[in-house]
Amino acid sequence: METWQNASVKNDLYINQHLVKEPPALENATKTIRETNYPQMEVSPAQGKFLYMLAKMRNAKRVLEIGTFYGYSTMWFAKAVPDGGLVVSIEMTEKFVDMAQRNVSSAGLASKVELLHGDAAALLGKLIADKVEPFDFIFIDAHKPSYPQYLSLCMQLAKPGTVICGDNVILDGELANMDNNNPKAASVRAFIEELGVMEGVESTALQTIGVKGYDGFTLSIVGDAPSFRA
Ligand code: MG
């Protein structure tokens, strides 16, 4: 019998073929990035469609994403929001911003996407200071040691009903290994433990397997109890 790791990859390909039906523009963007040496940091096609469906179920009109890479999940979100909706995506690396802009334009989604280049914490601070309209859906998928800081900033850009998803929280299974003092693990645990004690916020996390290996994400809904916006 083959390993569950190999089986999970085959299953993902099968799921993609029958259920995900990845839009060609997204598939092409991934083909192009695979010709480079960048690591596979984007969500898998099945996860991308899952995020798209969550955003649709939430009727999200405004999506905030931290960590654009080449715009893969950005494009899934842009497909989920209605005309007049907006995906604001923040990316630290200028090369990736350019790549994502090209991909978003080729996919015909440019009118629904605003890419912001720079340090995420600084840019989130600017969105808060500018009092932008709160977001319906927030996807945190960037520098893991900054997750706790991103969370407290994102709460100020949320409103009752906002869905917050934090990606890559299982750390190849190391999440609950308390002997692992790697700053990444410590920060992700701080992020999860903070979610767990936030008043008015309901959260869970799911572990995933497949083409991206052993991983997972948190999912939270902001309730209407406290006032998160200063
Ligand atoms: Mg990720």
Short mmCIF file of C-alpha atoms and ligand atoms in Angstrom, two decimals:
data_model
loop_
_atom_site.label_atom_id
_atom_site.label_comp_id
_atom_site.label_asym_id
_atom_site.label_seq_id
_atom_site.Cartn_x
_atom_site.Cartn_y
_atom_site.Cartn_z
CA MET A 1 0.00 0.00 0.00
CA GLU A 2 1.30 3.45 -0.81
CA THR A 3 1.93 6.07 1.87
CA TRP A 4 -0.90 8.39 2.87
CA GLN A 5 1.29 11.27 1.68
CA ASN A 6 1.39 9.90 -1.87
CA ALA A 7 -2.27 8.99 -1.74
CA SER A 8 -3.19 12.50 -0.58
CA VAL A 9 -1.41 14.03 -3.59
CA LYS A 10 -3.27 11.70 -5.99
CA ASN A 11 -6.53 12.50 -4.25
CA ASP A 12 -5.88 16.24 -4.61
CA LEU A 13 -5.31 15.83 -8.35
CA TYR A 14 -8.52 13.81 -8.62
CA ILE A 15 -10.43 16.45 -6.63
CA ASN A 16 -9.02 19.19 -8.87
CA GLN A 17 -10.08 17.36 -12.00
CA HIS A 18 -13.64 16.67 -10.89
CA LEU A 19 -14.53 19.48 -8.51
CA VAL A 20 -12.14 22.42 -8.50
CA LYS A 21 -12.05 23.09 -12.25
CA GLU A 22 -9.35 25.69 -11.86
CA PRO A 23 -9.84 28.72 -14.14
CA PRO A 24 -7.25 28.63 -16.99
CA ALA A 25 -5.78 32.04 -16.05
CA LEU A 26 -4.98 30.76 -12.57
CA GLU A 27 -3.55 27.51 -13.88
CA ASN A 28 -1.33 29.45 -16.31
CA ALA A 29 -0.10 31.75 -13.55
CA THR A 30 0.98 28.71 -11.53
CA LYS A 31 2.68 27.13 -14.58
CA THR A 32 4.70 30.32 -15.02
CA ILE A 33 5.80 30.52 -11.39
CA ARG A 34 6.84 26.83 -11.44
CA GLU A 35 9.39 27.74 -14.14
CA THR A 36 11.16 29.76 -11.43
CA ASN A 37 12.81 28.54 -8.25
CA TYR A 38 10.38 30.19 -5.87
CA PRO A 39 8.98 27.80 -3.26
CA GLN A 40 5.35 26.63 -3.58
CA MET A 41 4.01 29.19 -1.15
CA GLU A 42 0.59 29.56 -2.73
CA VAL A 43 -2.48 27.67 -1.59
CA SER A 44 -3.36 24.52 -3.53
CA PRO A 45 -6.10 24.68 -6.19
CA ALA A 46 -8.54 22.88 -3.86
CA GLN A 47 -7.72 25.28 -1.03
CA GLY A 48 -8.03 28.25 -3.40
CA LYS A 49 -11.49 27.12 -4.42
CA PHE A 50 -12.32 26.53 -0.75
CA LEU A 51 -11.37 30.14 0.08
CA TYR A 52 -13.41 31.30 -2.93
CA MET A 53 -16.41 29.38 -1.61
CA LEU A 54 -16.00 30.70 1.94
CA ALA A 55 -15.85 34.25 0.58
CA LYS A 56 -18.99 33.59 -1.49
CA MET A 57 -20.84 32.06 1.49
CA ARG A 58 -19.94 35.18 3.45
CA ASN A 59 -21.19 37.35 0.54
CA ALA A 60 -17.85 39.12 0.86
CA LYS A 61 -17.58 42.37 -1.04
CA ARG A 62 -14.34 43.52 0.55
CA VAL A 63 -11.49 41.04 1.07
CA LEU A 64 -8.15 41.80 2.73
CA GLU A 65 -5.22 39.50 2.04
CA ILE A 66 -1.82 39.67 3.69
CA GLY A 67 0.76 37.96 1.48
CA THR A 68 0.09 38.11 -2.27
CA PHE A 69 2.99 36.09 -3.76
CA TYR A 70 2.04 35.83 -7.48
CA GLY A 71 -1.63 36.51 -6.80
CA TYR A 72 -3.01 32.97 -6.82
CA SER A 73 -5.39 33.19 -3.85
CA THR A 74 -5.89 36.88 -4.72
CA MET A 75 -7.44 35.79 -8.03
CA TRP A 76 -9.69 33.21 -6.36
CA PHE A 77 -10.94 35.95 -4.01
CA ALA A 78 -11.39 38.38 -6.91
CA LYS A 79 -13.56 35.76 -8.63
CA ALA A 80 -15.63 35.44 -5.44
CA VAL A 81 -16.44 39.11 -4.92
CA PRO A 82 -19.27 40.64 -6.97
CA ASP A 83 -18.82 43.48 -9.47
CA GLY A 84 -17.94 46.55 -7.45
CA GLY A 85 -16.22 44.35 -4.84
CA LEU A 86 -12.55 44.70 -3.96
CA VAL A 87 -9.65 42.52 -2.89
CA VAL A 88 -6.88 44.48 -1.18
CA SER A 89 -3.72 42.38 -1.11
CA ILE A 90 -0.50 43.31 0.67
CA GLU A 91 2.92 42.08 -0.48
CA MET A 92 6.40 42.85 0.81
CA THR A 93 8.42 41.76 -2.27
CA GLU A 94 8.23 44.15 -5.20
CA LYS A 95 8.93 41.43 -7.77
CA PHE A 96 5.88 39.51 -6.55
CA VAL A 97 3.70 42.62 -6.72
CA ASP A 98 4.66 43.06 -10.39
CA MET A 99 4.07 39.38 -11.09
CA ALA A 100 0.69 39.44 -9.34
CA GLN A 101 -0.35 42.58 -11.21
CA ARG A 102 0.41 40.90 -14.52
CA ASN A 103 -1.48 37.76 -13.52
CA VAL A 104 -4.50 39.65 -12.21
CA SER A 105 -4.62 41.72 -15.42
CA SER A 106 -4.33 38.68 -17.70
CA ALA A 107 -7.16 37.07 -15.75
CA GLY A 108 -9.34 40.13 -16.40
CA LEU A 109 -9.62 40.79 -12.65
CA ALA A 110 -7.63 44.04 -12.37
CA SER A 111 -10.71 46.14 -11.59
CA LYS A 112 -11.38 44.06 -8.46
CA VAL A 113 -7.84 43.96 -7.06
CA GLU A 114 -5.71 46.57 -5.35
CA LEU A 115 -2.15 45.46 -4.65
CA LEU A 116 -0.25 47.27 -1.92
CA HIS A 117 3.53 46.98 -1.81
CA GLY A 118 5.35 47.23 1.50
CA ASP A 119 5.56 46.11 5.10
CA ALA A 120 2.22 44.58 6.07
CA ALA A 121 2.10 45.96 9.62
CA ALA A 122 2.84 49.47 8.35
CA LEU A 123 0.27 49.20 5.55
CA LEU A 124 -2.40 47.79 7.89
CA GLY A 125 -1.68 50.72 10.22
CA LYS A 126 -2.22 53.06 7.29
CA LEU A 127 -5.54 51.43 6.35
CA ILE A 128 -6.65 51.83 9.99
CA ALA A 129 -5.52 55.48 10.09
CA ASP A 130 -7.31 56.14 6.78
CA LYS A 131 -10.48 54.65 8.32
CA VAL A 132 -11.14 52.46 5.28
CA GLU A 133 -14.40 50.53 5.17
CA PRO A 134 -14.03 47.31 7.25
CA PHE A 135 -13.43 44.04 5.41
CA ASP A 136 -15.84 41.09 5.20
CA PHE A 137 -13.12 38.48 4.82
CA ILE A 138 -9.47 38.60 5.91
CA PHE A 139 -6.85 36.07 4.82
CA ILE A 140 -3.58 36.13 6.76
CA ASP A 141 -0.93 34.25 4.76
CA ALA A 142 2.43 35.91 5.30
CA HIS A 143 5.40 36.19 7.68
CA LYS A 144 4.53 33.74 10.50
CA PRO A 145 6.42 35.54 13.31
CA SER A 146 4.18 38.56 12.66
CA TYR A 147 0.86 36.70 12.92
CA PRO A 148 0.01 38.01 16.43
CA GLN A 149 0.70 41.58 15.30
CA TYR A 150 -1.26 41.12 12.06
CA LEU A 151 -4.18 39.77 14.07
CA SER A 152 -4.44 42.75 16.38
CA LEU A 153 -4.24 45.11 13.39
CA CYS A 154 -6.77 43.08 11.37
CA MET A 155 -9.25 43.21 14.25
CA GLN A 156 -9.30 46.97 13.76
CA LEU A 157 -10.22 46.44 10.10
CA ALA A 158 -12.97 43.94 10.93
CA LYS A 159 -16.66 44.31 11.80
CA PRO A 160 -19.30 41.96 13.21
CA GLY A 161 -19.48 39.02 10.81
CA THR A 162 -15.98 39.37 9.42
CA VAL A 163 -14.36 36.01 8.69
CA ILE A 164 -10.65 35.71 9.42
CA CYS A 165 -8.60 32.81 8.06
CA GLY A 166 -4.98 32.31 9.11
CA ASP A 167 -3.00 30.05 6.80
CA ASN A 168 -0.15 27.62 7.48
CA VAL A 169 -0.63 27.19 11.20
CA ILE A 170 0.21 23.49 11.52
CA LEU A 171 3.93 23.88 10.75
CA ASP A 172 4.46 20.33 9.44
CA GLY A 173 2.86 19.02 12.60
CA GLU A 174 5.03 21.06 14.98
CA LEU A 175 2.23 23.34 16.22
CA ALA A 176 1.70 21.67 19.57
CA ASN A 177 5.29 20.52 20.05
CA MET A 178 6.10 22.70 23.03
CA ASP A 179 9.77 21.70 22.81
CA ASN A 180 9.94 23.55 19.50
CA ASN A 181 11.06 27.05 20.44
CA ASN A 182 11.44 28.21 16.86
CA PRO A 183 10.08 31.80 16.77
CA LYS A 184 7.71 30.74 13.96
CA ALA A 185 6.09 28.06 16.15
CA ALA A 186 5.98 30.32 19.21
CA SER A 187 4.31 33.10 17.19
CA VAL A 188 1.74 30.86 15.57
CA ARG A 189 0.86 29.48 19.01
CA ALA A 190 0.55 33.04 20.35
CA PHE A 191 -1.76 33.82 17.39
CA ILE A 192 -3.94 30.78 18.06
CA GLU A 193 -4.05 31.33 21.82
CA GLU A 194 -4.99 34.97 21.30
CA LEU A 195 -7.84 33.92 18.98
CA GLY A 196 -8.95 31.51 21.70
CA VAL A 197 -9.38 34.21 24.33
CA MET A 198 -10.73 37.02 22.16
CA GLU A 199 -14.11 38.03 23.45
CA GLY A 200 -16.83 37.72 20.84
CA VAL A 201 -14.66 35.83 18.36
CA GLU A 202 -15.44 32.20 17.53
CA SER A 203 -12.60 30.15 16.12
CA THR A 204 -11.49 26.72 15.04
CA ALA A 205 -8.59 25.29 13.07
CA LEU A 206 -8.43 22.48 10.55
CA GLN A 207 -5.46 20.35 9.60
CA THR A 208 -5.05 19.59 5.91
CA ILE A 209 -3.10 17.12 3.77
CA GLY A 210 -2.54 16.96 0.02
CA VAL A 211 -0.22 18.54 -2.53
CA LYS A 212 0.94 21.07 0.08
CA GLY A 213 1.92 18.40 2.61
CA TYR A 214 0.76 18.45 6.20
CA ASP A 215 -0.64 21.89 7.03
CA GLY A 216 -3.78 23.69 8.11
CA PHE A 217 -5.53 26.95 8.82
CA THR A 218 -7.53 28.78 11.45
CA LEU A 219 -11.03 30.07 10.78
CA SER A 220 -12.70 32.74 12.92
CA ILE A 221 -15.89 34.77 12.91
CA VAL A 222 -15.90 38.16 14.57
CA GLY A 223 -19.00 38.65 16.68
CA ASP A 224 -20.64 41.89 17.64
CA ALA A 225 -19.54 42.09 21.28
CA PRO A 226 -16.57 44.39 21.81
CA SER A 227 -15.60 47.41 19.76
CA PHE A 228 -12.43 46.42 18.00
CA ARG A 229 -12.08 49.67 16.15
CA ALA A 230 -10.35 52.32 18.19
MG MG B 1 -0.06 30.05 2.84
#
